[in-house]
mmCIF file of C-alpha atoms in Angstrom:
data_model
loop_
_atom_site.group_PDB
_atom_site.id
_atom_site.type_symbol
_atom_site.label_atom_id
_atom_site.label_comp_id
_atom_site.label_asym_id
_atom_site.label_seq_id
_atom_site.Cartn_x
_atom_site.Cartn_y
_atom_site.Cartn_z
ATOM 1 C CA MET A 1 -6.687 9.201 -21.205
ATOM 2 C CA ASN A 2 -3.927 6.707 -20.513
ATOM 3 C CA LYS A 3 -5.000 4.351 -17.778
ATOM 4 C CA VAL A 4 -3.971 0.908 -16.612
ATOM 5 C CA VAL A 5 -6.225 -1.253 -14.451
ATOM 6 C CA VAL A 6 -4.918 -4.391 -12.777
ATOM 7 C CA LYS A 7 -7.099 -6.999 -11.057
ATOM 8 C CA SER A 8 -5.199 -9.746 -9.308
ATOM 9 C CA ARG A 9 -5.437 -12.265 -6.521
ATOM 10 C CA TYR A 10 -2.657 -12.587 -3.975
ATOM 11 C CA ASN A 11 0.112 -14.668 -5.514
ATOM 12 C CA LYS A 12 2.789 -15.616 -3.039
ATOM 13 C CA LYS A 13 5.207 -16.506 -5.855
ATOM 14 C CA TYR A 14 5.433 -12.876 -6.977
ATOM 15 C CA HIS A 15 5.554 -11.506 -3.462
ATOM 16 C CA TYR A 16 8.335 -13.967 -2.628
ATOM 17 C CA LYS A 17 10.206 -12.570 -5.652
ATOM 18 C CA PHE A 18 9.533 -9.023 -4.403
ATOM 19 C CA TYR A 19 11.015 -9.673 -0.959
ATOM 20 C CA SER A 20 13.891 -11.778 -2.326
ATOM 21 C CA PHE A 21 14.779 -9.000 -4.760
ATOM 22 C CA HIS A 22 14.603 -6.566 -1.862
ATOM 23 C CA LEU A 23 16.847 -8.764 0.272
ATOM 24 C CA LEU A 24 19.544 -9.090 -2.377
ATOM 25 C CA ARG A 25 19.335 -5.636 -4.014
ATOM 26 C CA LYS A 26 17.948 -3.091 -1.580
ATOM 27 C CA SER A 27 18.748 -4.368 1.907
ATOM 28 C CA SER A 28 22.061 -4.091 3.686
ATOM 29 C CA SER A 29 21.243 -6.682 6.362
ATOM 30 C CA ILE A 30 22.328 -9.655 4.240
ATOM 31 C CA TYR A 31 25.668 -7.990 3.578
ATOM 32 C CA LEU A 32 26.175 -7.298 7.272
ATOM 33 C CA PHE A 33 25.595 -11.011 7.944
ATOM 34 C CA LEU A 34 28.107 -11.936 5.240
ATOM 35 C CA ILE A 35 30.691 -9.529 6.644
ATOM 36 C CA ALA A 36 30.125 -11.004 10.103
ATOM 37 C CA GLY A 37 30.589 -14.478 8.605
ATOM 38 C CA VAL A 38 33.865 -13.552 6.902
ATOM 39 C CA LEU A 39 35.121 -11.830 10.041
ATOM 40 C CA SER A 40 34.233 -14.843 12.195
ATOM 41 C CA ILE A 41 36.044 -17.187 9.760
ATOM 42 C CA TYR A 42 39.108 -14.944 9.885
ATOM 43 C CA LEU A 43 39.070 -14.904 13.689
ATOM 44 C CA ALA A 44 38.540 -18.686 13.862
ATOM 45 C CA ILE A 45 41.481 -19.323 11.522
ATOM 46 C CA SER A 46 43.650 -16.910 13.519
ATOM 47 C CA ASN A 47 42.644 -18.672 16.718
ATOM 48 C CA THR A 48 43.287 -22.105 15.214
ATOM 49 C CA VAL A 49 46.830 -21.334 14.027
ATOM 50 C CA SER A 50 47.757 -19.493 17.222
ATOM 51 C CA PRO A 51 50.088 -21.589 19.411
ATOM 52 C CA GLU A 52 48.421 -20.307 22.604
ATOM 53 C CA SER A 53 44.903 -21.436 21.650
ATOM 54 C CA THR A 54 43.249 -24.271 23.509
ATOM 55 C CA PRO A 55 40.979 -26.908 21.988
ATOM 56 C CA ALA A 56 38.032 -25.318 23.798
ATOM 57 C CA SER A 57 38.704 -21.854 22.295
ATOM 58 C CA LYS A 58 39.079 -23.426 18.841
ATOM 59 C CA ALA A 59 35.754 -25.236 19.238
ATOM 60 C CA ILE A 60 34.032 -22.060 20.434
ATOM 61 C CA SER A 61 35.385 -19.961 17.557
ATOM 62 C CA TRP A 62 34.417 -22.534 14.907
ATOM 63 C CA GLY A 63 31.025 -22.990 16.602
ATOM 64 C CA LEU A 64 30.470 -19.237 16.259
ATOM 65 C CA VAL A 65 31.371 -19.479 12.562
ATOM 66 C CA MET A 66 28.864 -22.280 12.028
ATOM 67 C CA PHE A 67 26.161 -20.406 13.968
ATOM 68 C CA ILE A 68 26.612 -17.237 11.899
ATOM 69 C CA LEU A 69 26.788 -19.031 8.541
ATOM 70 C CA PHE A 70 23.773 -21.259 9.238
ATOM 71 C CA SER A 71 21.722 -18.386 10.634
ATOM 72 C CA ILE A 72 21.962 -16.315 7.432
ATOM 73 C CA PRO A 73 19.319 -18.308 5.507
ATOM 74 C CA PHE A 74 17.060 -18.619 8.551
ATOM 75 C CA PHE A 75 17.085 -14.899 9.340
ATOM 76 C CA SER A 76 16.743 -13.763 5.747
ATOM 77 C CA TYR A 77 14.482 -16.264 3.978
ATOM 78 C CA GLY A 78 12.687 -17.232 7.171
ATOM 79 C CA ARG A 79 11.673 -13.599 7.596
ATOM 80 C CA ILE A 80 10.424 -13.498 4.006
ATOM 81 C CA LYS A 81 8.365 -16.661 4.486
ATOM 82 C CA GLY A 82 6.857 -15.211 7.669
ATOM 83 C CA ILE A 83 5.815 -12.003 5.902
ATOM 84 C CA ILE A 84 4.313 -13.944 3.009
ATOM 85 C CA LYS A 85 2.376 -16.285 5.313
ATOM 86 C CA ARG A 86 0.957 -13.305 7.207
ATOM 87 C CA ASN A 87 0.000 -11.527 3.968
ATOM 88 C CA GLU A 88 -1.544 -14.699 2.551
ATOM 89 C CA LYS A 89 -3.616 -15.159 5.700
ATOM 90 C CA GLU A 90 -4.818 -11.527 5.609
ATOM 91 C CA ARG A 91 -5.571 -11.433 1.892
ATOM 92 C CA GLN A 92 -6.821 -14.981 1.335
ATOM 93 C CA ASP A 93 -8.784 -15.041 -1.929
ATOM 94 C CA SER A 94 -9.611 -11.330 -2.134
ATOM 95 C CA VAL A 95 -9.027 -9.437 -5.372
ATOM 96 C CA GLU A 96 -6.716 -6.452 -5.444
ATOM 97 C CA ILE A 97 -7.646 -3.727 -7.912
ATOM 98 C CA MET A 98 -5.034 -1.140 -8.862
ATOM 99 C CA GLU A 99 -5.699 1.762 -11.189
ATOM 100 C CA PHE A 100 -2.795 3.756 -12.601
ATOM 101 C CA THR A 101 -3.441 7.134 -14.214
ATOM 102 C CA LYS A 102 -1.303 10.171 -14.909
ATOM 103 C CA TYR A 103 -2.265 11.806 -11.633
ATOM 104 C CA LYS A 104 -2.690 9.005 -9.116
ATOM 105 C CA ILE A 105 -2.438 5.354 -8.264
ATOM 106 C CA THR A 106 -5.462 3.864 -6.523
ATOM 107 C CA ARG A 107 -5.293 0.518 -4.738
ATOM 108 C CA PHE A 108 -8.349 -1.262 -3.387
ATOM 109 C CA ILE A 109 -8.534 -4.746 -1.864
ATOM 110 C CA GLU A 110 -11.859 -6.576 -1.614
ATOM 111 C CA ASN A 111 -12.973 -7.324 1.955
ATOM 112 C CA VAL A 112 -10.621 -4.619 3.287
ATOM 113 C CA GLU A 113 -12.110 -1.307 4.277
ATOM 114 C CA GLY A 114 -10.768 1.778 2.511
ATOM 115 C CA LYS A 115 -8.440 2.304 -0.374
ATOM 116 C CA ALA A 116 -4.952 3.712 -0.829
ATOM 117 C CA VAL A 117 -4.379 6.644 -3.138
ATOM 118 C CA LEU A 118 -0.783 7.491 -3.997
ATOM 119 C CA GLY A 119 0.969 9.768 -6.403
ATOM 120 C CA TRP A 120 3.778 8.702 -8.700
ATOM 121 C CA GLU A 121 6.142 10.817 -6.601
ATOM 122 C CA HIS A 122 5.767 8.295 -3.747
ATOM 123 C CA PHE A 123 7.622 5.626 -5.745
ATOM 124 C CA GLU A 124 11.394 5.693 -5.672
ATOM 125 C CA SER A 125 12.010 2.948 -8.227
ATOM 126 C CA ILE A 126 10.331 0.509 -10.593
ATOM 127 C CA TYR A 127 11.905 -2.700 -11.871
ATOM 128 C CA GLU A 128 10.358 -4.398 -14.892
ATOM 129 C CA PHE A 129 10.750 -8.138 -15.332
ATOM 130 C CA GLU A 130 9.360 -10.263 -18.159
ATOM 131 C CA ASP A 131 6.046 -10.988 -16.440
ATOM 132 C CA TYR A 132 5.750 -8.442 -13.603
ATOM 133 C CA PHE A 133 6.743 -5.022 -12.268
ATOM 134 C CA LEU A 134 8.148 -4.321 -8.809
ATOM 135 C CA MET A 135 7.279 -0.814 -7.613
ATOM 136 C CA TYR A 136 9.158 0.392 -4.526
ATOM 137 C CA ILE A 137 7.765 3.137 -2.301
ATOM 138 C CA ASP A 138 10.887 2.857 -0.160
ATOM 139 C CA SER A 139 13.475 0.161 0.370
ATOM 140 C CA ASP A 140 11.042 -2.501 1.615
ATOM 141 C CA ARG A 141 7.477 -1.459 0.752
ATOM 142 C CA GLY A 142 5.836 -1.434 -2.593
ATOM 143 C CA LEU A 143 3.531 -3.035 -5.108
ATOM 144 C CA VAL A 144 3.757 -6.050 -7.368
ATOM 145 C CA VAL A 145 2.028 -5.581 -10.719
ATOM 146 C CA VAL A 146 1.626 -8.803 -12.704
ATOM 147 C CA LYS A 147 1.489 -8.110 -16.436
ATOM 148 C CA GLU A 148 -1.024 -10.866 -17.208
ATOM 149 C CA ASP A 149 -3.420 -9.375 -14.625
ATOM 150 C CA ILE A 150 -3.711 -6.097 -16.554
ATOM 151 C CA VAL A 151 -7.363 -5.864 -17.665
ATOM 152 C CA GLU A 152 -7.288 -2.367 -19.145
ATOM 153 C CA GLY A 153 -4.275 -0.806 -20.822
ATOM 154 C CA SER A 154 -1.020 -2.632 -21.425
ATOM 155 C CA PRO A 155 2.489 -3.014 -20.002
ATOM 156 C CA GLU A 156 3.674 -0.458 -22.558
ATOM 157 C CA VAL A 157 1.118 2.101 -21.325
ATOM 158 C CA PHE A 158 2.192 1.351 -17.743
ATOM 159 C CA GLU A 159 5.843 1.947 -18.657
ATOM 160 C CA LYS A 160 4.963 5.223 -20.384
ATOM 161 C CA LEU A 161 2.950 6.397 -17.354
ATOM 162 C CA ALA A 162 5.796 5.514 -15.013
ATOM 163 C CA ARG A 163 8.513 7.168 -17.103
ATOM 164 C CA ASP A 164 6.433 10.317 -17.668
ATOM 165 C CA ASN A 165 5.184 10.772 -14.097
ATOM 166 C CA MET A 166 7.783 9.446 -11.637
ATOM 167 C CA ARG A 167 9.863 12.004 -9.802
ATOM 168 C CA PRO A 168 13.498 12.087 -10.972
ATOM 169 C CA ASN A 169 16.208 11.082 -8.503
ATOM 170 C CA LYS A 170 19.050 13.377 -7.383
ATOM 171 C CA LYS A 171 20.849 12.842 -10.688
ATOM 172 C CA GLY A 172 17.758 13.919 -12.623
ATOM 173 C CA LYS A 173 16.945 10.436 -13.936
ATOM 174 C CA ILE A 174 13.879 8.270 -13.510
ATOM 175 C CA ASN A 175 14.704 5.088 -11.590
ATOM 176 C CA TYR A 176 12.952 2.679 -13.979
ATOM 177 C CA LYS A 177 14.974 -0.397 -14.909
ATOM 178 C CA LYS A 178 14.262 -3.309 -17.230
ATOM 179 C CA MET A 179 15.694 -6.446 -15.685
ATOM 180 C CA TYR A 180 15.515 -8.586 -18.818
ATOM 181 C CA LYS A 181 16.572 -8.407 -22.428
ATOM 182 C CA GLU A 182 13.788 -7.888 -24.917
ATOM 183 C CA ASN A 183 13.564 -10.214 -27.913
ATOM 184 C CA LYS A 184 13.576 -8.184 -31.082
#
């Protein structure tokens, strides 16, 4: 039977990559901030070149531009750092054990009561990088599977399980993407 078992400790580097990837690929909030920034720059320039504008209105409009542009990194990456700090505090040094089979995915964390059992149909997409997989349940929740933490099976077996058992999207395709070029 094809089975992959992963035993890993919490690694904030990979979880930071998970949330950063989410922020830039799966979240619309960063793009709304950027649109607000562009719109505020446009309005500030319009206000600056307008003959009726006063120095106070110019200062207010450019102050708004600076506030919006400087708040983008604080709201986005500050939120990520907060989530990671909270997760790191909760998980500490406990070991996470994930078992992937054809029928189910079982996740158990030491020192945490209970375990999570999911089916492949719960995952909307999987992204494979050179040294880890990002598995998304929805746009901001999921699992990080580090390839070097696989103790039974292999990344190839994991890929085969995912491709064979994930539910196809509306176009009839499995949303499994390799995010790197393989050396042949």
